[in-house]
Amino acid sequence: MKNIKPIVQVMNLFSLVRINSAKSKVEEFGMTSSVLTKIISSIIYNDNIVLDKNSIKPDPTKPVLNIYIASDYGFCSSYNYVVSQKIKETKDDYKIIIGRKIAYEDDKTIVKVAKEDFYKEINMLKDTLTKAVNEGSYSKIVIYYNHYYNFSKSEFTSLQVFPVEYDEKYKENVDFLIETDIKSFINNLIVYYVCYELEICEIFSWASENVIRNTMTSSALKKLEEIEIEERLKVLRKLREKSLKKNIENSKKVLFTNVDEEV
């Protein structure tokens, strides 16, 4: 018991530090993501660009690619269970699985990496997504992950990152001079957006994992404290029982001594 509590306390502290770190990154990345979406939208809806919008729309008959972000850390079994269930529900779709604790793998699993290796493999993931967008291999790309809201709330959700949902309200009467293939230019922007959103979702997931871990370790610490209190109460009860027994024995001795004297 004495050896376990310090370990849990350290895990609890680290989870709080990681939440703060991830929160800062999410705020920074989130602002850039919003700006990037506006830039893409303003280019696509510009009146001076001759572009067949249908040429950059994915083929709806193509399969779906799902990216599942799980956890490699302890105290996150419930989260990984939800991810595993979602994979089984969408087993007919192609998959990129991030998380070594997810045992599922089939012929439609095109990439599988450990969560801890996410940034080591980020270039490989970007190459895979670049090829998918440029070749029009999929009708949709959806990320399933745990979304961080605050220190006490996270929720498993999904985000469609391709095709990008544009809003015509961002249309601006601005002239563009583009000396390159516009379709290739737009596709590269979309790829950048998809990869950027994947990194944001990974950061949200990382924060959420630590929310879960903080909740679990806080609960464990509370339970350990309850056990410690109960152990102390047991020791006190034994001491009181021993003291009471001793007092009774002493009282008996005094009583019998007085009786003997009277006799």
CSV table of N, CA, C and O in Angstrom, one decimal, residues 130-176:
chain,number,residue,atom,x,y,z
A,130,THR,N,-1.6,12.1,-48.4
A,130,THR,CA,-1.3,12.9,-49.7
A,130,THR,C,-1.7,12.0,-50.9
A,130,THR,O,-2.4,12.5,-51.8
A,131,LYS,N,-1.3,10.8,-50.9
A,131,LYS,CA,-1.6,9.9,-52.0
A,131,LYS,C,-3.1,9.7,-52.1
A,131,LYS,O,-3.7,9.6,-53.2
A,132,ALA,N,-3.8,9.5,-50.9
A,132,ALA,CA,-5.2,9.3,-50.9
A,132,ALA,C,-6.0,10.4,-51.5
A,132,ALA,O,-6.9,10.2,-52.3
A,133,VAL,N,-5.6,11.7,-51.1
A,133,VAL,CA,-6.3,12.8,-51.6
A,133,VAL,C,-6.0,13.1,-53.1
A,133,VAL,O,-6.9,13.3,-53.9
A,134,ASN,N,-4.7,13.0,-53.5
A,134,ASN,CA,-4.4,13.3,-54.9
A,134,ASN,C,-4.9,12.3,-55.9
A,134,ASN,O,-5.2,12.6,-57.0
A,135,GLU,N,-5.0,11.0,-55.4
A,135,GLU,CA,-5.5,10.0,-56.3
A,135,GLU,C,-7.0,9.8,-56.2
A,135,GLU,O,-7.6,9.0,-56.9
A,136,GLY,N,-7.6,10.5,-55.3
A,136,GLY,CA,-9.1,10.4,-55.1
A,136,GLY,C,-9.5,9.0,-54.7
A,136,GLY,O,-10.5,8.4,-55.2
A,137,SER,N,-8.7,8.4,-53.8
A,137,SER,CA,-9.0,7.0,-53.5
A,137,SER,C,-10.2,6.7,-52.6
A,137,SER,O,-10.7,5.6,-52.6
A,138,TYR,N,-10.6,7.8,-51.9
A,138,TYR,CA,-11.7,7.6,-50.9
A,138,TYR,C,-12.8,8.7,-51.1
A,138,TYR,O,-12.5,9.8,-51.5
A,139,SER,N,-14.0,8.3,-50.7
A,139,SER,CA,-15.1,9.3,-50.8
A,139,SER,C,-15.1,10.2,-49.6
A,139,SER,O,-15.6,11.3,-49.6
A,140,LYS,N,-14.6,9.7,-48.5
A,140,LYS,CA,-14.5,10.4,-47.2
A,140,LYS,C,-13.3,10.0,-46.4
A,140,LYS,O,-12.8,8.8,-46.5
A,141,ILE,N,-12.8,10.9,-45.6
A,141,ILE,CA,-11.8,10.6,-44.6
A,141,ILE,C,-12.3,11.1,-43.3
A,141,ILE,O,-12.6,12.3,-43.1
A,142,VAL,N,-12.5,10.2,-42.3
A,142,VAL,CA,-13.0,10.5,-41.0
A,142,VAL,C,-12.1,10.2,-39.9
A,142,VAL,O,-11.5,9.1,-39.9
A,143,ILE,N,-11.9,11.0,-38.9
A,143,ILE,CA,-11.1,10.8,-37.8
A,143,ILE,C,-12.0,10.5,-36.5
A,143,ILE,O,-12.8,11.3,-36.2
A,144,TYR,N,-11.7,9.4,-35.9
A,144,TYR,CA,-12.4,9.0,-34.7
A,144,TYR,C,-11.4,9.2,-33.5
A,144,TYR,O,-10.4,8.6,-33.5
A,145,TYR,N,-11.8,10.0,-32.5
A,145,TYR,CA,-10.9,10.3,-31.4
A,145,TYR,C,-11.7,10.8,-30.2
A,145,TYR,O,-12.9,11.0,-30.2
A,146,ASN,N,-10.9,10.9,-29.1
A,146,ASN,CA,-11.5,11.4,-27.9
A,146,ASN,C,-11.3,12.9,-27.8
A,146,ASN,O,-10.2,13.4,-27.8
A,147,HIS,N,-12.4,13.7,-27.8
A,147,HIS,CA,-12.3,15.2,-27.8
A,147,HIS,C,-12.2,15.7,-26.4
A,147,HIS,O,-13.1,15.4,-25.5
A,148,TYR,N,-11.3,16.6,-26.2
A,148,TYR,CA,-11.1,17.3,-24.9
A,148,TYR,C,-11.9,18.5,-24.8
A,148,TYR,O,-11.9,19.4,-25.7
A,149,TYR,N,-12.7,18.7,-23.8
A,149,TYR,CA,-13.5,19.9,-23.5
A,149,TYR,C,-13.0,20.7,-22.4
A,149,TYR,O,-12.7,21.9,-22.5
A,150,ASN,N,-12.8,20.1,-21.3
A,150,ASN,CA,-12.2,20.8,-20.1
A,150,ASN,C,-11.6,19.7,-19.2
A,150,ASN,O,-11.5,18.5,-19.5
A,151,PHE,N,-11.2,20.2,-18.0
A,151,PHE,CA,-10.5,19.3,-17.0
A,151,PHE,C,-11.4,18.1,-16.5
A,151,PHE,O,-10.8,17.1,-16.0
A,152,SER,N,-12.6,18.2,-16.7
A,152,SER,CA,-13.5,17.1,-16.2
A,152,SER,C,-14.3,16.5,-17.3
A,152,SER,O,-15.1,15.6,-17.0
A,153,LYS,N,-14.2,16.9,-18.5
A,153,LYS,CA,-15.0,16.3,-19.6
A,153,LYS,C,-14.2,16.0,-20.9
A,153,LYS,O,-13.5,16.9,-21.4
A,154,SER,N,-14.4,14.8,-21.4
A,154,SER,CA,-13.9,14.5,-22.7
A,154,SER,C,-14.9,13.5,-23.3
A,154,SER,O,-15.7,12.9,-22.6
A,155,GLU,N,-15.0,13.4,-24.6
A,155,GLU,CA,-16.0,12.6,-25.3
A,155,GLU,C,-15.5,12.0,-26.6
A,155,GLU,O,-14.8,12.7,-27.4
A,156,PHE,N,-15.8,10.8,-26.8
A,156,PHE,CA,-15.4,10.1,-28.0
A,156,PHE,C,-16.3,10.6,-29.2
A,156,PHE,O,-17.5,10.6,-29.0
A,157,THR,N,-15.7,11.1,-30.3
A,157,THR,CA,-16.5,11.7,-31.3
A,157,THR,C,-15.8,11.4,-32.7
A,157,THR,O,-14.8,10.7,-32.7
A,158,SER,N,-16.3,12.1,-33.7
A,158,SER,CA,-15.7,11.9,-35.1
A,158,SER,C,-15.6,13.3,-35.7
A,158,SER,O,-16.4,14.2,-35.4
A,159,LEU,N,-14.7,13.4,-36.7
A,159,LEU,CA,-14.5,14.6,-37.4
A,159,LEU,C,-14.2,14.2,-38.9
A,159,LEU,O,-13.2,13.5,-39.2
A,160,GLN,N,-15.1,14.7,-39.8
A,160,GLN,CA,-14.8,14.4,-41.2
A,160,GLN,C,-13.9,15.5,-41.7
A,160,GLN,O,-14.2,16.7,-41.7
A,161,VAL,N,-12.7,15.1,-42.2
A,161,VAL,CA,-11.7,16.0,-42.7
A,161,VAL,C,-11.6,16.1,-44.2
A,161,VAL,O,-10.9,17.0,-44.8
A,162,PHE,N,-12.2,15.1,-44.9
A,162,PHE,CA,-12.3,15.1,-46.3
A,162,PHE,C,-13.6,14.4,-46.8
A,162,PHE,O,-13.9,13.4,-46.3
A,163,PRO,N,-14.3,15.1,-47.7
A,163,PRO,CA,-14.0,16.4,-48.3
A,163,PRO,C,-14.2,17.5,-47.3
A,163,PRO,O,-15.0,17.4,-46.4
A,164,VAL,N,-13.4,18.5,-47.5
A,164,VAL,CA,-13.5,19.7,-46.6
A,164,VAL,C,-14.8,20.4,-46.7
A,164,VAL,O,-15.2,20.6,-47.9
A,165,GLU,N,-15.4,20.7,-45.6
A,165,GLU,CA,-16.7,21.4,-45.7
A,165,GLU,C,-16.5,22.9,-45.8
A,165,GLU,O,-16.0,23.5,-44.8
A,166,TYR,N,-16.7,23.4,-47.0
A,166,TYR,CA,-16.5,24.8,-47.2
A,166,TYR,C,-17.8,25.6,-46.9
A,166,TYR,O,-18.9,25.1,-47.0
A,167,ASP,N,-17.6,26.9,-46.6
A,167,ASP,CA,-18.7,27.8,-46.4
A,167,ASP,C,-18.6,29.0,-47.3
A,167,ASP,O,-17.6,29.7,-47.4
A,168,GLU,N,-19.6,29.2,-48.2
A,168,GLU,CA,-19.6,30.2,-49.2
A,168,GLU,C,-19.6,31.6,-48.6
A,168,GLU,O,-19.3,32.6,-49.3
A,169,LYS,N,-19.8,31.7,-47.3
A,169,LYS,CA,-19.8,33.0,-46.7
A,169,LYS,C,-18.4,33.6,-46.7
A,169,LYS,O,-18.2,34.8,-46.5
A,170,TYR,N,-17.4,32.8,-46.9
A,170,TYR,CA,-16.0,33.2,-46.9
A,170,TYR,C,-15.6,33.8,-48.3
A,170,TYR,O,-14.5,34.2,-48.5
A,171,LYS,N,-16.6,33.8,-49.2
A,171,LYS,CA,-16.3,34.3,-50.5
A,171,LYS,C,-15.9,35.8,-50.4
A,171,LYS,O,-16.6,36.6,-49.8
A,172,GLU,N,-14.8,36.1,-51.1
A,172,GLU,CA,-14.3,37.5,-51.1
A,172,GLU,C,-14.0,38.0,-52.5
A,172,GLU,O,-13.6,37.2,-53.3
A,173,ASN,N,-14.2,39.2,-52.7
A,173,ASN,CA,-14.0,39.8,-54.0
A,173,ASN,C,-12.5,40.2,-54.1
A,173,ASN,O,-12.2,41.4,-54.1
A,174,VAL,N,-11.7,39.2,-54.1
A,174,VAL,CA,-10.2,39.5,-54.1
A,174,VAL,C,-9.6,38.8,-55.4
A,174,VAL,O,-10.0,37.6,-55.7
A,175,ASP,N,-8.8,39.4,-56.1
A,175,ASP,CA,-8.1,38.9,-57.3
A,175,ASP,C,-6.9,38.0,-56.9
A,175,ASP,O,-6.2,38.4,-56.0
A,176,PHE,N,-6.8,36.8,-57.6
A,176,PHE,CA,-5.7,36.0,-57.3
A,176,PHE,C,-4.9,35.8,-58.6
A,176,PHE,O,-5.5,35.7,-59.7
